[in-house]
Amino acid sequence: MPQIPEKIHELTVGQLSARSGAAVSALHFYESKGLISSRRTTGNQRRYHRDALRRVAFVRAAQRVGIPLATIREALAELPEERTPTRADWARLSEAWRSELDERIRQLSRLRDHLTDCIGCGCLSLDNCVLSNPDDVFGERRAGSRLMAEPATAPRPAPERRGDPGGCR
């Protein structure tokens, strides 16, 4: 990893890419989404303040645990401009994101637990499917399965398997 002398307070997009490990295109994307910012030189080249290194690391760490970019942008917007996120910032934000991640883990666990129920039949279009139409929620109103997101409130119990080895009928 190339070292950048301390006397350099601004980085080119190439330097930021090399130091952060993020592709130049990703850095441009992050900038377009308001996650990092740059100034333009008289030659219209981007220059990033050194704090962009920590911001990019922050963004990438949050992305790795599944935090949406919009949520990351909101978190970074709470910080003063040109201030790098600190360990305390990360601790505060990661604690706030914990319940969202726990809910996603519950949903993924439910999907994993029911994946084998439908993999044999592959229906996903019949009236009752344990994955796409749990408990046949819409079976009375419509034919075919409908992909239903779980409500954000209380988790629903897994549907009983009524002698149907495929989980569908």
Coordinates of C-alpha atoms in Angstrom, one line a residue:
M1 CA 0.0 0.0 0.0
P2 CA 1.6 3.3 -1.0
Q3 CA 2.3 5.7 1.8
I4 CA 1.2 9.3 1.4
P5 CA 3.4 11.9 3.1
E6 CA 1.8 13.7 6.1
K7 CA 2.4 17.1 4.4
I8 CA -0.1 16.1 1.7
H9 CA -3.5 17.1 2.9
E10 CA -5.4 16.3 -0.3
L11 CA -5.5 13.1 -2.3
T12 CA -6.1 12.4 -5.9
V13 CA -8.7 9.9 -6.8
G14 CA -5.9 7.4 -7.7
Q15 CA -4.2 7.9 -4.3
L16 CA -7.5 7.5 -2.5
S17 CA -8.2 4.4 -4.4
A18 CA -4.8 2.9 -3.8
R19 CA -4.9 3.6 0.0
S20 CA -8.5 2.6 0.6
G21 CA -8.7 -0.4 -1.7
A22 CA -11.8 0.9 -3.3
A23 CA -12.0 1.1 -7.1
V24 CA -12.0 4.6 -8.6
S25 CA -15.5 3.9 -10.0
A26 CA -16.7 3.0 -6.4
L27 CA -15.2 6.3 -5.1
H28 CA -17.0 8.3 -7.9
F29 CA -20.2 6.4 -6.9
Y30 CA -19.8 7.1 -3.2
E31 CA -19.3 10.8 -4.1
S32 CA -22.4 10.8 -6.3
K33 CA -24.4 9.3 -3.3
G34 CA -23.0 12.0 -0.9
L35 CA -20.9 9.6 1.2
I36 CA -17.6 11.4 0.4
S37 CA -16.9 14.8 -1.1
S38 CA -14.1 16.4 -3.1
R39 CA -13.2 19.8 -4.5
R40 CA -12.2 20.4 -8.1
T41 CA -8.9 21.9 -9.1
T42 CA -8.6 24.6 -11.8
G43 CA -7.9 21.7 -14.2
N44 CA -11.2 20.1 -13.0
Q45 CA -9.5 17.2 -11.2
R46 CA -11.0 15.8 -8.0
R47 CA -9.1 16.4 -4.7
Y48 CA -10.1 14.6 -1.5
H49 CA -9.3 15.7 2.0
R50 CA -7.4 13.1 4.0
D51 CA -10.6 12.4 6.1
A52 CA -12.0 10.7 3.0
L53 CA -9.8 7.7 3.8
R54 CA -11.6 7.1 7.1
R55 CA -15.0 7.8 5.5
V56 CA -14.4 5.2 2.8
A57 CA -13.3 2.7 5.4
F58 CA -16.4 3.5 7.4
V59 CA -18.6 3.0 4.3
R60 CA -17.0 -0.2 3.3
A61 CA -17.2 -1.7 6.8
A62 CA -20.9 -0.8 7.1
Q63 CA -21.5 -2.3 3.6
R64 CA -19.8 -5.5 4.6
V65 CA -22.3 -6.0 7.4
G66 CA -25.3 -5.2 5.1
I67 CA -26.1 -1.6 6.0
P68 CA -27.8 0.2 3.0
L69 CA -25.9 3.1 1.5
A70 CA -28.9 5.5 2.3
T71 CA -28.5 4.6 6.0
I72 CA -24.7 5.1 5.9
R73 CA -25.2 8.5 4.2
E74 CA -27.6 9.5 7.0
A75 CA -25.1 8.5 9.6
L76 CA -22.2 10.3 8.0
A77 CA -24.4 13.4 7.6
E78 CA -24.6 13.6 11.4
L79 CA -20.8 14.2 11.5
P80 CA -19.3 17.7 10.9
E81 CA -17.8 18.2 7.5
E82 CA -14.2 17.1 7.2
R83 CA -14.2 15.2 10.5
T84 CA -13.3 11.6 10.3
P85 CA -15.6 9.1 11.9
T86 CA -14.1 7.9 15.2
R87 CA -14.2 4.7 17.1
A88 CA -16.9 6.2 19.3
D89 CA -19.0 7.2 16.2
W90 CA -18.7 3.6 14.9
A91 CA -19.7 2.2 18.3
R92 CA -22.8 4.5 18.5
L93 CA -23.9 3.8 15.0
S94 CA -23.3 0.0 15.1
E95 CA -25.3 -0.2 18.2
A96 CA -28.2 1.6 16.5
W97 CA -27.9 -0.8 13.5
R98 CA -27.8 -3.9 15.6
S99 CA -31.6 -4.4 15.7
E100 CA -31.9 -3.9 11.9
L101 CA -29.2 -6.6 11.4
D102 CA -30.9 -8.9 13.9
E103 CA -34.1 -8.7 12.0
R104 CA -32.3 -9.5 8.7
I105 CA -30.7 -12.5 10.4
R106 CA -34.1 -13.7 11.5
Q107 CA -35.5 -13.3 8.0
L108 CA -32.4 -15.1 6.4
S109 CA -32.6 -17.9 9.0
R110 CA -36.3 -18.4 8.2
L111 CA -35.5 -18.4 4.4
R112 CA -32.7 -20.9 5.0
D113 CA -34.9 -23.2 7.2
H114 CA -37.6 -23.3 4.5
L115 CA -35.4 -23.4 1.5
T116 CA -35.3 -27.2 1.4
D117 CA -39.1 -27.3 1.6
C118 CA -39.5 -25.8 -1.8
I119 CA -36.3 -26.8 -3.6
G120 CA -37.8 -30.2 -4.5
C121 CA -40.9 -28.9 -6.2
G122 CA -39.6 -25.5 -7.4
C123 CA -43.2 -24.3 -7.7
L124 CA -43.1 -20.7 -6.5
S125 CA -46.2 -20.3 -8.6
L126 CA -48.7 -22.6 -7.0
D127 CA -51.4 -21.6 -4.6
N128 CA -49.5 -22.3 -1.4
C129 CA -45.8 -22.0 -1.0
V130 CA -44.0 -21.9 2.3
L131 CA -41.5 -19.3 1.0
S132 CA -43.5 -17.1 -1.3
N133 CA -46.9 -17.3 0.4
P134 CA -46.4 -18.4 4.0
D135 CA -49.5 -19.8 5.7
D136 CA -51.3 -19.2 2.3
V137 CA -52.0 -15.6 3.3
F138 CA -53.5 -14.7 -0.1
G139 CA -54.8 -18.1 -1.1
E140 CA -58.4 -17.1 -0.5
R141 CA -58.1 -14.0 -2.6
R142 CA -55.8 -14.9 -5.5
A143 CA -54.4 -17.8 -7.3
G144 CA -50.6 -18.2 -7.4
S145 CA -48.0 -17.3 -4.8
R146 CA -47.2 -13.7 -3.9
L147 CA -43.9 -12.7 -2.5
M148 CA -44.7 -11.3 0.9
A149 CA -42.2 -9.4 3.1
E150 CA -42.4 -10.3 6.8
P151 CA -43.9 -7.5 8.9
A152 CA -41.3 -5.6 10.9
T153 CA -43.2 -6.2 14.1
A154 CA -43.4 -9.6 15.7
P155 CA -41.9 -12.6 13.8
R156 CA -44.4 -15.1 12.6
P157 CA -44.1 -18.7 13.6
A158 CA -43.1 -21.2 10.9
P159 CA -46.1 -22.7 9.1
E160 CA -46.9 -26.3 10.0
R161 CA -46.3 -28.9 7.4
R162 CA -49.5 -30.7 6.9
G163 CA -48.2 -33.9 5.4
D164 CA -46.9 -32.2 2.3
P165 CA -43.2 -33.1 1.9
G166 CA -42.6 -30.3 -0.6
G167 CA -44.3 -27.6 1.6
C168 CA -46.6 -26.7 -1.4
R169 CA -49.9 -27.9 -2.7

